[in-house]
Structures are given as C-alpha cells and as structure tokens.
PDB file of C-alpha atoms and ligand atoms in Angstrom:
ATOM      1  CA  MET A  85      80.029 121.359 134.232  1.00  0.00           C
ATOM      2  CA  TYR A  86      79.255 117.975 133.214  1.00  0.00           C
ATOM      3  CA  LYS A  87      77.004 117.698 130.119  1.00  0.00           C
ATOM      4  CA  GLN A  88      76.494 113.982 130.012  1.00  0.00           C
ATOM      5  CA  LEU A  89      73.759 114.135 127.565  1.00  0.00           C
ATOM      6  CA  GLN A  90      75.639 116.209 125.147  1.00  0.00           C
ATOM      7  CA  GLN A  91      78.993 114.147 125.477  1.00  0.00           C
ATOM      8  CA  ARG A  92      77.435 111.130 124.759  1.00  0.00           C
ATOM      9  CA  GLY A  93      78.967 109.125 121.828  1.00  0.00           C
ATOM     10  CA  MET A  94      82.154 111.758 121.873  1.00  0.00           C
ATOM     11  CA  GLU A  95      85.623 110.689 121.308  1.00  0.00           C
ATOM     12  CA  SER A  96      86.363 110.954 125.060  1.00  0.00           C
ATOM     13  CA  PRO A  97      83.247 110.666 126.996  1.00  0.00           C
ATOM     14  CA  PRO A  98      83.220 111.650 131.227  1.00  0.00           C
ATOM     15  CA  THR A  99      84.783 108.930 133.134  1.00  0.00           C
ATOM     16  CA  ASN A 100      82.671 106.301 135.151  1.00  0.00           C
ATOM     17  CA  ILE A 101      83.108 103.012 137.196  1.00  0.00           C
ATOM     18  CA  SER A 102      83.267 100.991 134.133  1.00  0.00           C
ATOM     19  CA  MET A 103      85.918 102.594 132.722  1.00  0.00           C
ATOM     20  CA  LEU A 104      88.119 102.600 135.934  1.00  0.00           C
ATOM     21  CA  ARG A 105      87.145  98.654 136.147  1.00  0.00           C
ATOM     22  CA  LYS A 106      88.172  98.377 132.605  1.00  0.00           C
ATOM     23  CA  MET A 107      91.688 100.019 133.261  1.00  0.00           C
ATOM     24  CA  LYS A 108      92.604  97.843 136.038  1.00  0.00           C
ATOM     25  CA  GLU A 109      91.805  94.754 133.904  1.00  0.00           C
ATOM     26  CA  ASP A 110      93.931  96.384 131.276  1.00  0.00           C
ATOM     27  CA  ASP A 111      96.619  97.275 133.440  1.00  0.00           C
ATOM     28  CA  LEU A 112      96.371 101.026 132.428  1.00  0.00           C
ATOM     29  CA  PRO A 113      97.180 103.259 135.625  1.00  0.00           C
ATOM     30  CA  ILE A 114      94.642 105.437 137.028  1.00  0.00           C
ATOM     31  CA  ALA A 115      95.622 109.089 137.800  1.00  0.00           C
ATOM     32  CA  CYS A 116      93.575 110.694 140.495  1.00  0.00           C
ATOM     33  CA  LEU A 117      94.212 114.381 142.149  1.00  0.00           C
ATOM     34  CA  THR A 118      92.239 116.083 144.913  1.00  0.00           C
ATOM     35  CA  ALA A 119      90.383 119.521 144.238  1.00  0.00           C
ATOM     36  CA  TYR A 120      88.400 121.614 146.343  1.00  0.00           C
ATOM     37  CA  ASP A 121      87.360 124.451 144.075  1.00  0.00           C
ATOM     38  CA  ALA A 122      86.116 125.081 140.341  1.00  0.00           C
ATOM     39  CA  SER A 123      89.024 126.730 139.089  1.00  0.00           C
ATOM     40  CA  PHE A 124      91.566 123.923 140.099  1.00  0.00           C
ATOM     41  CA  ALA A 125      89.329 121.032 139.161  1.00  0.00           C
ATOM     42  CA  GLN A 126      88.961 122.835 135.559  1.00  0.00           C
ATOM     43  CA  LEU A 127      93.085 122.528 135.358  1.00  0.00           C
ATOM     44  CA  VAL A 128      93.101 119.255 136.695  1.00  0.00           C
ATOM     45  CA  ASP A 129      90.279 117.895 134.529  1.00  0.00           C
ATOM     46  CA  MET A 130      92.053 119.563 131.373  1.00  0.00           C
ATOM     47  CA  ALA A 131      95.228 117.665 132.471  1.00  0.00           C
ATOM     48  CA  GLY A 132      93.606 114.320 131.891  1.00  0.00           C
ATOM     49  CA  THR A 133      93.205 113.633 135.458  1.00  0.00           C
ATOM     50  CA  ASP A 134      91.058 110.394 135.852  1.00  0.00           C
ATOM     51  CA  VAL A 135      89.192 110.745 139.189  1.00  0.00           C
ATOM     52  CA  VAL A 136      89.186 113.558 141.239  1.00  0.00           C
ATOM     53  CA  LEU A 137      88.456 113.676 144.839  1.00  0.00           C
ATOM     54  CA  VAL A 138      87.112 116.437 147.258  1.00  0.00           C
ATOM     55  CA  GLY A 139      89.213 115.213 150.285  1.00  0.00           C
ATOM     56  CA  ASP A 140      88.526 116.016 153.539  1.00  0.00           C
ATOM     57  CA  SER A 141      92.159 116.930 153.583  1.00  0.00           C
ATOM     58  CA  LEU A 142      90.625 119.987 152.945  1.00  0.00           C
ATOM     59  CA  GLY A 143      90.405 120.612 156.306  1.00  0.00           C
ATOM     60  CA  MET A 144      94.297 121.017 156.445  1.00  0.00           C
ATOM     61  CA  VAL A 145      95.154 122.738 153.056  1.00  0.00           C
ATOM     62  CA  VAL A 146      91.916 124.881 152.688  1.00  0.00           C
ATOM     63  CA  GLN A 147      90.958 125.606 156.241  1.00  0.00           C
ATOM     64  CA  GLY A 148      94.197 125.573 158.162  1.00  0.00           C
ATOM     65  CA  HIS A 149      93.419 122.687 160.738  1.00  0.00           C
ATOM     66  CA  ASP A 150      96.031 120.544 161.885  1.00  0.00           C
ATOM     67  CA  THR A 151      93.687 117.476 161.249  1.00  0.00           C
ATOM     68  CA  THR A 152      90.687 116.553 158.947  1.00  0.00           C
ATOM     69  CA  VAL A 153      88.579 115.777 161.860  1.00  0.00           C
ATOM     70  CA  PRO A 154      86.850 119.658 162.441  1.00  0.00           C
ATOM     71  CA  VAL A 155      85.372 119.197 158.317  1.00  0.00           C
ATOM     72  CA  THR A 156      81.725 118.726 158.331  1.00  0.00           C
ATOM     73  CA  VAL A 157      79.361 117.291 156.034  1.00  0.00           C
ATOM     74  CA  ASP A 158      78.607 120.897 154.863  1.00  0.00           C
ATOM     75  CA  ASP A 159      82.109 122.014 153.989  1.00  0.00           C
ATOM     76  CA  ILE A 160      82.245 118.970 151.878  1.00  0.00           C
ATOM     77  CA  ILE A 161      78.778 119.633 149.964  1.00  0.00           C
ATOM     78  CA  TYR A 162      80.310 122.971 149.432  1.00  0.00           C
ATOM     79  CA  HIS A 163      83.228 121.965 147.874  1.00  0.00           C
ATOM     80  CA  THR A 164      81.981 119.228 145.964  1.00  0.00           C
ATOM     81  CA  ALA A 165      79.531 121.390 144.128  1.00  0.00           C
ATOM     82  CA  MET A 166      82.143 124.080 143.407  1.00  0.00           C
ATOM     83  CA  VAL A 167      84.486 121.164 141.630  1.00  0.00           C
ATOM     84  CA  ALA A 168      81.322 119.585 140.151  1.00  0.00           C
ATOM     85  CA  ARG A 169      81.149 123.048 138.067  1.00  0.00           C
ATOM     86  CA  GLY A 170      85.109 122.903 136.822  1.00  0.00           C
ATOM     87  CA  LEU A 171      84.738 119.170 135.531  1.00  0.00           C
ATOM     88  CA  THR A 172      84.022 117.646 132.059  1.00  0.00           C
ATOM     89  CA  HIS A 173      85.402 114.380 132.360  1.00  0.00           C
ATOM     90  CA  ALA A 174      86.749 113.191 135.334  1.00  0.00           C
ATOM     91  CA  PHE A 175      85.107 110.879 137.843  1.00  0.00           C
ATOM     92  CA  LEU A 176      83.924 112.833 141.128  1.00  0.00           C
ATOM     93  CA  MET A 177      84.429 111.454 144.594  1.00  0.00           C
ATOM     94  CA  ALA A 178      83.698 112.918 147.978  1.00  0.00           C
ATOM     95  CA  ASP A 179      84.995 112.282 151.280  1.00  0.00           C
ATOM     96  CA  MET A 180      82.498 111.161 154.172  1.00  0.00           C
ATOM     97  CA  PRO A 181      83.846 113.411 156.939  1.00  0.00           C
ATOM     98  CA  PHE A 182      84.727 112.274 160.642  1.00  0.00           C
ATOM     99  CA  MET A 183      81.664 110.793 162.287  1.00  0.00           C
ATOM    100  CA  SER A 184      79.241 111.372 159.209  1.00  0.00           C
ATOM    101  CA  TYR A 185      78.940 107.727 158.887  1.00  0.00           C
ATOM    102  CA  THR A 186      78.603 106.092 162.331  1.00  0.00           C
ATOM    103  CA  THR A 187      75.451 104.425 161.419  1.00  0.00           C
ATOM    104  CA  PRO A 188      73.936 102.725 158.079  1.00  0.00           C
ATOM    105  CA  GLU A 189      71.268 105.223 157.918  1.00  0.00           C
ATOM    106  CA  GLN A 190      73.268 108.297 159.013  1.00  0.00           C
ATOM    107  CA  ALA A 191      75.759 107.153 156.330  1.00  0.00           C
ATOM    108  CA  LEU A 192      73.059 106.847 153.563  1.00  0.00           C
ATOM    109  CA  ASP A 193      71.638 110.457 154.649  1.00  0.00           C
ATOM    110  CA  ASN A 194      74.942 112.090 154.354  1.00  0.00           C
ATOM    111  CA  ALA A 195      75.674 110.270 151.228  1.00  0.00           C
ATOM    112  CA  VAL A 196      72.956 111.158 149.148  1.00  0.00           C
ATOM    113  CA  ARG A 197      73.269 114.705 150.441  1.00  0.00           C
ATOM    114  CA  LEU A 198      76.900 114.464 148.805  1.00  0.00           C
ATOM    115  CA  MET A 199      75.420 113.326 145.787  1.00  0.00           C
ATOM    116  CA  GLN A 200      72.390 115.290 145.477  1.00  0.00           C
ATOM    117  CA  GLU A 201      73.794 118.673 146.867  1.00  0.00           C
ATOM    118  CA  GLY A 202      77.246 118.317 145.933  1.00  0.00           C
ATOM    119  CA  GLY A 203      77.215 116.732 142.344  1.00  0.00           C
ATOM    120  CA  SER A 204      79.643 113.351 143.812  1.00  0.00           C
ATOM    121  CA  MET A 205      79.385 110.092 141.843  1.00  0.00           C
ATOM    122  CA  MET A 206      80.954 108.181 144.744  1.00  0.00           C
ATOM    123  CA  VAL A 207      81.598 108.318 148.457  1.00  0.00           C
ATOM    124  CA  LYS A 208      84.852 107.608 150.162  1.00  0.00           C
ATOM    125  CA  LEU A 209      85.009 106.476 153.913  1.00  0.00           C
ATOM    126  CA  GLU A 210      87.742 105.448 155.847  1.00  0.00           C
ATOM    127  CA  GLY A 211      86.996 101.993 157.147  1.00  0.00           C
ATOM    128  CA  ASN A 212      88.147  98.189 158.297  1.00  0.00           C
ATOM    129  CA  GLU A 213      85.558  95.728 159.506  1.00  0.00           C
ATOM    130  CA  GLY A 214      83.762  97.860 161.454  1.00  0.00           C
ATOM    131  CA  GLN A 215      82.227  99.708 158.606  1.00  0.00           C
ATOM    132  CA  VAL A 216      81.359  96.510 156.604  1.00  0.00           C
ATOM    133  CA  THR A 217      77.448  97.066 157.666  1.00  0.00           C
ATOM    134  CA  VAL A 218      77.708 100.772 156.407  1.00  0.00           C
ATOM    135  CA  VAL A 219      79.197  99.869 152.974  1.00  0.00           C
ATOM    136  CA  GLU A 220      77.020  96.946 152.568  1.00  0.00           C
ATOM    137  CA  TYR A 221      74.016  99.436 153.412  1.00  0.00           C
ATOM    138  CA  LEU A 222      75.292 101.851 150.883  1.00  0.00           C
ATOM    139  CA  ALA A 223      75.672  99.527 148.114  1.00  0.00           C
ATOM    140  CA  LYS A 224      72.214  98.079 148.603  1.00  0.00           C
ATOM    141  CA  HIS A 225      71.079 101.741 148.134  1.00  0.00           C
ATOM    142  CA  ASP A 226      73.066 101.369 144.689  1.00  0.00           C
ATOM    143  CA  ILE A 227      75.472 104.213 146.432  1.00  0.00           C
ATOM    144  CA  PRO A 228      79.154 103.889 144.933  1.00  0.00           C
ATOM    145  CA  VAL A 229      81.656 103.552 147.530  1.00  0.00           C
ATOM    146  CA  CYS A 230      85.183 103.549 148.107  1.00  0.00           C
ATOM    147  CA  ALA A 231      86.645 102.298 151.207  1.00  0.00           C
ATOM    148  CA  HIS A 232      89.935 104.252 152.532  1.00  0.00           C
ATOM    149  CA  LEU A 233      92.375 101.346 154.281  1.00  0.00           C
ATOM    150  CA  GLY A 234      96.052 101.841 155.926  1.00  0.00           C
ATOM    151  CA  LEU A 235      96.668 105.242 157.353  1.00  0.00           C
ATOM    152  CA  ARG A 236      93.099 106.643 158.127  1.00  0.00           C
ATOM    153  CA  PRO A 237      93.761 110.463 158.870  1.00  0.00           C
ATOM    154  CA  GLN A 238      90.011 110.718 160.695  1.00  0.00           C
ATOM    155  CA  SER A 239      91.874 108.342 163.093  1.00  0.00           C
ATOM    156  CA  VAL A 240      94.838 110.149 163.668  1.00  0.00           C
ATOM    157  CA  HIS A 241      94.158 110.906 167.448  1.00  0.00           C
ATOM    158  CA  LYS A 242      93.592 107.174 168.089  1.00  0.00           C
ATOM    159  CA  ILE A 243      96.214 105.960 165.958  1.00  0.00           C
ATOM    160  CA  GLY A 244      98.940 108.723 167.815  1.00  0.00           C
ATOM    161  CA  GLY A 245     100.097 110.422 164.334  1.00  0.00           C
ATOM    162  CA  PHE A 246     100.007 110.061 160.755  1.00  0.00           C
ATOM    163  CA  LYS A 247     102.263 106.866 160.469  1.00  0.00           C
ATOM    164  CA  VAL A 248     102.769 104.015 157.850  1.00  0.00           C
ATOM    165  CA  GLN A 249     100.619 101.304 158.317  1.00  0.00           C
ATOM    166  CA  GLY A 250     101.083  97.387 157.915  1.00  0.00           C
ATOM    167  CA  ARG A 251     104.498  97.219 158.598  1.00  0.00           C
ATOM    168  CA  ASP A 252     103.686  94.401 161.154  1.00  0.00           C
ATOM    169  CA  ASN A 253     102.884  91.212 159.336  1.00  0.00           C
ATOM    170  CA  ALA A 254      99.689  90.649 161.029  1.00  0.00           C
ATOM    171  CA  ILE A 255      98.365  93.840 160.500  1.00  0.00           C
ATOM    172  CA  ALA A 256      99.170  93.556 156.912  1.00  0.00           C
ATOM    173  CA  LYS A 257      97.329  90.521 156.676  1.00  0.00           C
ATOM    174  CA  LYS A 258      94.346  91.899 158.305  1.00  0.00           C
ATOM    175  CA  MET A 259      94.657  94.731 156.079  1.00  0.00           C
ATOM    176  CA  ALA A 260      94.290  92.427 153.092  1.00  0.00           C
ATOM    177  CA  GLN A 261      91.445  90.544 154.762  1.00  0.00           C
ATOM    178  CA  ASP A 262      89.076  93.892 155.232  1.00  0.00           C
ATOM    179  CA  ALA A 263      90.118  95.008 151.712  1.00  0.00           C
ATOM    180  CA  LYS A 264      88.695  91.486 150.673  1.00  0.00           C
ATOM    181  CA  THR A 265      85.809  91.992 153.045  1.00  0.00           C
ATOM    182  CA  LEU A 266      85.009  95.538 152.065  1.00  0.00           C
ATOM    183  CA  GLN A 267      84.779  94.613 148.337  1.00  0.00           C
ATOM    184  CA  SER A 268      82.341  91.893 149.009  1.00  0.00           C
ATOM    185  CA  ALA A 269      80.279  94.129 150.778  1.00  0.00           C
ATOM    186  CA  GLY A 270      79.905  96.212 147.916  1.00  0.00           C
ATOM    187  CA  ALA A 271      83.003  98.694 147.712  1.00  0.00           C
ATOM    188  CA  ASP A 272      83.883  99.798 144.230  1.00  0.00           C
ATOM    189  CA  ILE A 273      87.348 100.972 144.852  1.00  0.00           C
ATOM    190  CA  ILE A 274      89.781 100.602 147.665  1.00  0.00           C
ATOM    191  CA  LEU A 275      91.994 103.561 148.574  1.00  0.00           C
ATOM    192  CA  LEU A 276      95.385 102.674 150.405  1.00  0.00           C
ATOM    193  CA  GLU A 277      97.194 105.454 152.191  1.00  0.00           C
ATOM    194  CA  CYS A 278     100.754 105.105 153.396  1.00  0.00           C
ATOM    195  CA  VAL A 279     101.679 101.312 153.110  1.00  0.00           C
ATOM    196  CA  PRO A 280     104.790  99.179 152.394  1.00  0.00           C
ATOM    197  CA  ASN A 281     105.248  98.638 148.796  1.00  0.00           C
ATOM    198  CA  GLU A 282     104.607  94.839 149.423  1.00  0.00           C
ATOM    199  CA  VAL A 283     101.242  95.462 151.323  1.00  0.00           C
ATOM    200  CA  GLY A 284      99.789  97.640 148.335  1.00  0.00           C
ATOM    201  CA  GLN A 285     100.770  95.177 145.964  1.00  0.00           C
ATOM    202  CA  ASN A 286      99.478  92.061 147.507  1.00  0.00           C
ATOM    203  CA  ILE A 287      95.977  93.873 148.268  1.00  0.00           C
ATOM    204  CA  THR A 288      95.688  94.795 144.420  1.00  0.00           C
ATOM    205  CA  LYS A 289      96.313  91.308 143.427  1.00  0.00           C
ATOM    206  CA  LEU A 290      93.633  90.103 145.883  1.00  0.00           C
ATOM    207  CA  VAL A 291      90.982  92.382 145.004  1.00  0.00           C
ATOM    208  CA  ASP A 292      89.063  92.697 141.840  1.00  0.00           C
ATOM    209  CA  VAL A 293      88.282  96.316 142.051  1.00  0.00           C
ATOM    210  CA  PRO A 294      90.499  99.288 141.163  1.00  0.00           C
ATOM    211  CA  VAL A 295      92.973  99.970 144.219  1.00  0.00           C
ATOM    212  CA  ILE A 296      94.132 104.062 144.243  1.00  0.00           C
ATOM    213  CA  GLY A 297      97.445 104.283 146.361  1.00  0.00           C
ATOM    214  CA  ILE A 298      98.928 107.127 148.301  1.00  0.00           C
ATOM    215  CA  GLY A 299     102.195 106.233 149.597  1.00  0.00           C
ATOM    216  CA  ALA A 300     101.516 102.566 148.701  1.00  0.00           C
ATOM    217  CA  GLY A 301     103.973 102.287 146.024  1.00  0.00           C
ATOM    218  CA  PRO A 302     103.749 101.492 142.477  1.00  0.00           C
ATOM    219  CA  HIS A 303     102.141  98.264 142.229  1.00  0.00           C
ATOM    220  CA  VAL A 304      98.495  99.442 142.707  1.00  0.00           C
ATOM    221  CA  ASP A 305      96.411 100.211 139.830  1.00  0.00           C
ATOM    222  CA  GLY A 306      96.421 104.276 140.355  1.00  0.00           C
ATOM    223  CA  GLN A 307      97.874 106.957 142.373  1.00  0.00           C
ATOM    224  CA  ILE A 308      96.439 110.320 144.393  1.00  0.00           C
ATOM    225  CA  LEU A 309      98.028 112.794 145.530  1.00  0.00           C
ATOM    226  CA  VAL A 310      96.898 116.108 147.470  1.00  0.00           C
ATOM    227  CA  LEU A 311      96.633 118.920 144.668  1.00  0.00           C
ATOM    228  CA  TYR A 312      98.389 121.677 146.787  1.00  0.00           C
ATOM    229  CA  ASP A 313     101.188 119.111 147.103  1.00  0.00           C
ATOM    230  CA  VAL A 314     101.844 118.507 143.139  1.00  0.00           C
ATOM    231  CA  LEU A 315     101.698 122.113 142.889  1.00  0.00           C
ATOM    232  CA  GLY A 316     104.047 122.932 145.528  1.00  0.00           C
ATOM    233  CA  ILE A 317     101.994 125.290 147.767  1.00  0.00           C
ATOM    234  CA  THR A 318     102.199 122.896 151.019  1.00  0.00           C
ATOM    235  CA  GLN A 319     104.682 124.158 153.039  1.00  0.00           C
ATOM    236  CA  GLY A 320     106.816 122.482 155.648  1.00  0.00           C
ATOM    237  CA  ARG A 321     107.667 118.792 156.099  1.00  0.00           C
ATOM    238  CA  LEU A 322     105.789 116.945 153.714  1.00  0.00           C
ATOM    239  CA  PRO A 323     105.520 113.155 153.418  1.00  0.00           C
ATOM    240  CA  ARG A 324     107.836 110.939 151.699  1.00  0.00           C
ATOM    241  CA  PHE A 325     105.211 109.885 148.932  1.00  0.00           C
ATOM    242  CA  VAL A 326     104.822 113.866 147.827  1.00  0.00           C
ATOM    243  CA  LYS A 327     106.359 114.931 144.644  1.00  0.00           C
ATOM    244  CA  ASN A 328     106.227 118.457 143.823  1.00  0.00           C
ATOM    245  CA  PHE A 329     105.567 118.698 139.872  1.00  0.00           C
ATOM    246  CA  MET A 330     105.971 122.634 139.652  1.00  0.00           C
ATOM    247  CA  ASP A 331     109.830 122.078 139.651  1.00  0.00           C
ATOM    248  CA  GLY A 332     110.676 122.600 135.993  1.00  0.00           C
ATOM    249  CA  ALA A 333     106.815 122.963 134.828  1.00  0.00           C
ATOM    250  CA  GLU A 334     105.866 126.460 133.069  1.00  0.00           C
ATOM    251  CA  SER A 335     102.651 126.675 134.533  1.00  0.00           C
ATOM    252  CA  PRO A 336      99.816 124.633 137.283  1.00  0.00           C
ATOM    253  CA  LEU A 337      98.660 123.235 134.181  1.00  0.00           C
ATOM    254  CA  ALA A 338     102.021 122.053 132.834  1.00  0.00           C
ATOM    255  CA  ALA A 339     102.743 120.587 136.307  1.00  0.00           C
ATOM    256  CA  LEU A 340      99.314 118.747 136.572  1.00  0.00           C
ATOM    257  CA  GLY A 341      99.775 117.369 133.250  1.00  0.00           C
ATOM    258  CA  ALA A 342     103.316 116.130 134.114  1.00  0.00           C
ATOM    259  CA  TYR A 343     101.863 114.317 137.263  1.00  0.00           C
ATOM    260  CA  VAL A 344      99.072 112.722 135.290  1.00  0.00           C
ATOM    261  CA  ASN A 345     101.601 111.563 132.472  1.00  0.00           C
ATOM    262  CA  ALA A 346     104.045 110.324 135.335  1.00  0.00           C
ATOM    263  CA  VAL A 347     101.013 108.231 136.495  1.00  0.00           C
ATOM    264  CA  LYS A 348     100.399 106.781 133.318  1.00  0.00           C
ATOM    265  CA  THR A 349     103.749 106.161 132.430  1.00  0.00           C
ATOM    266  CA  GLY A 350     105.127 104.632 135.872  1.00  0.00           C
ATOM    267  CA  ALA A 351     107.594 107.553 136.109  1.00  0.00           C
ATOM    268  CA  TYR A 352     105.845 108.457 139.310  1.00  0.00           C
ATOM    269  CA  PRO A 353     106.101 106.795 142.206  1.00  0.00           C
ATOM    270  CA  THR A 354     109.822 105.895 142.121  1.00  0.00           C
ATOM    271  CA  LYS A 355     111.785 104.071 145.181  1.00  0.00           C
ATOM    272  CA  GLU A 356     112.156 107.760 147.194  1.00  0.00           C
ATOM    273  CA  HIS A 357     108.413 108.088 147.235  1.00  0.00           C
ATOM    274  CA  CYS A 358     108.108 104.437 148.832  1.00  0.00           C
ATOM    275  CA  PHE A 359     107.648 102.567 152.215  1.00  0.00           C
ATOM    276  CA  SER A 360     109.221  99.293 152.518  1.00  0.00           C
TER     277      SER A 360
HETATM  278  O1  KIV B 437      91.155 113.740 151.997  1.00  0.00           O
HETATM  279  C1  KIV B 437      91.934 113.346 151.275  1.00  0.00           C
HETATM  280  O2  KIV B 437      92.506 114.438 150.327  1.00  0.00           O
HETATM  281  C2  KIV B 437      92.448 112.008 150.877  1.00  0.00           C
HETATM  282  C3  KIV B 437      93.537 111.855 150.264  1.00  0.00           C
HETATM  283  C4  KIV B 437      94.693 111.786 150.901  1.00  0.00           C
HETATM  284  C5  KIV B 437      93.645 110.268 149.536  1.00  0.00           C
HETATM  285  O3  KIV B 437      91.942 111.069 151.420  1.00  0.00           O
END
C-alpha cells in the first residue's frame, strides 16, 4: 500500500502525473503494465513499472469473457482496491467500463467511486470527439483522465472486430485531431491502441501530454502491455505487438524486470511488434 507521507523525501518517491510529464519532456520512456490483484501488483511494482492500469481487459483475461463489454464499475473497483494494496511506487490508473460514462454526471459519479473506493489516481476512458464534454466535466472537477484512442475494445461490436485503426489517411488525421481536442478538454494522458507507427509518432509530437502506446510503435512516450501476455499466460492467437518476456526468464519478477528494461532502453517494441 502507498505510504505517501512516510515516503516523502525518499530517493524514489511514488510516481505522479508531474513525473510522467517530465519523463515525456526528457525523452525517458514510460513503462506501464496492467494488473488485477495485489500479488501481481507487488511484482509489477518491484520490477520498476511507472504506471499500473487496472484495465477492463480483466473481463477477458480474468473473467473469461470474449470482450470487455460485460465488465462493470463494481468489478473494476474490486480489482483496483486489490491492486492498490500491492503498490508502493507505480501510478495507479483504472478503466471506466463500457457505458459507465455516457453523460458527464454519470462519468463523474463513477470516476469518484474508482478513486474513493478503488484508490485509483486517474481514470481511463475510450473516447473520440464524442467524449469531449465528459473529459471537460471530469477535468473541471480535478479528476485526472487518460483518453484511449485508436482501437477501442468497448466498441468491438460496432467496429466489427479487434482491428488496426488509422491506416486510412482521413481516419489517422481525425484521430490526431481528436487527441488534440481531448488534450484541450483536459486529458492528462493519451493512450493509443493498435495504430501504425507513423500515427503513433505523429500524435506523440502533436500533443504535450504523455502518449502511451500498445501496438502503436516505438515513437510514443511509453508502452503498455497486458500482464498475462507479458508472462506468457494468455493462450491462443496473440496480437502482433505482444512479446512473452517469460521466454528465458528465471521467474515472473525477472520477466517483468526484462519488460521494463526493454521499454526503457528502447529494445521493445521492434519491427515485428509494429503495424505499418
Ligand atoms: O483494458 C486494458 O487492459 C487496456 C490496455 C490494453 C491498454 O485498455
């Protein structure tokens, strides 16, 4: 559990949003991972991860659903509270699940629950220009927000599958414009999923806030992967951007350390993990 007061003045204090912004400014890659319980959160934290996300991916990797759509606010709170107990340094972000932010008021109620009951420090929502008023409202109430663009898994049934986004020039342009607009609305971080390298690079240059990528190429400010993918737990066909860091590692902690090191040194992602 964070002991913010005790850790004040320590050599390595807990990560906060100012530190993440400074990492972007200084060109220091931000290493992020998902986690869903206290034991794994502790390992992820010990490995030196900067940001931990309690993602609604838990619907797939923990609950066994085919999509993230069935995940509820109560589910996210339950897992976020467990993860918070395992962390001492990493910045904790929690997903706003499907249909939990359809109006500014509903979004605020749910975001407050994720922060007060779960202990998250930032909420993440999947958005484009349709979520600008929600982001504005949350920012107006000092709720830190990460806006998730590119492939938005909560929209999988509308999109028609988990597909790379932004290969089309007009869509890439629109995504860049949305990133800028969401930043102006108050988003503190942009997360980009499954986009060509060029789109990731362009948006990273365009906005001042940190851009975290998953399948968004090497030219973003940070990388995130689903914990179970990094540890080789997920079975079946995996997305191109996934790398199993358990290969050749002595322990889960060593594998997580190898992931963090690979992100920080730029050794991950390589061409084989990227989309063009
Ligand atoms: O839900 C999740 O884990 C996510 C990551 C894939 C970024 O949104």
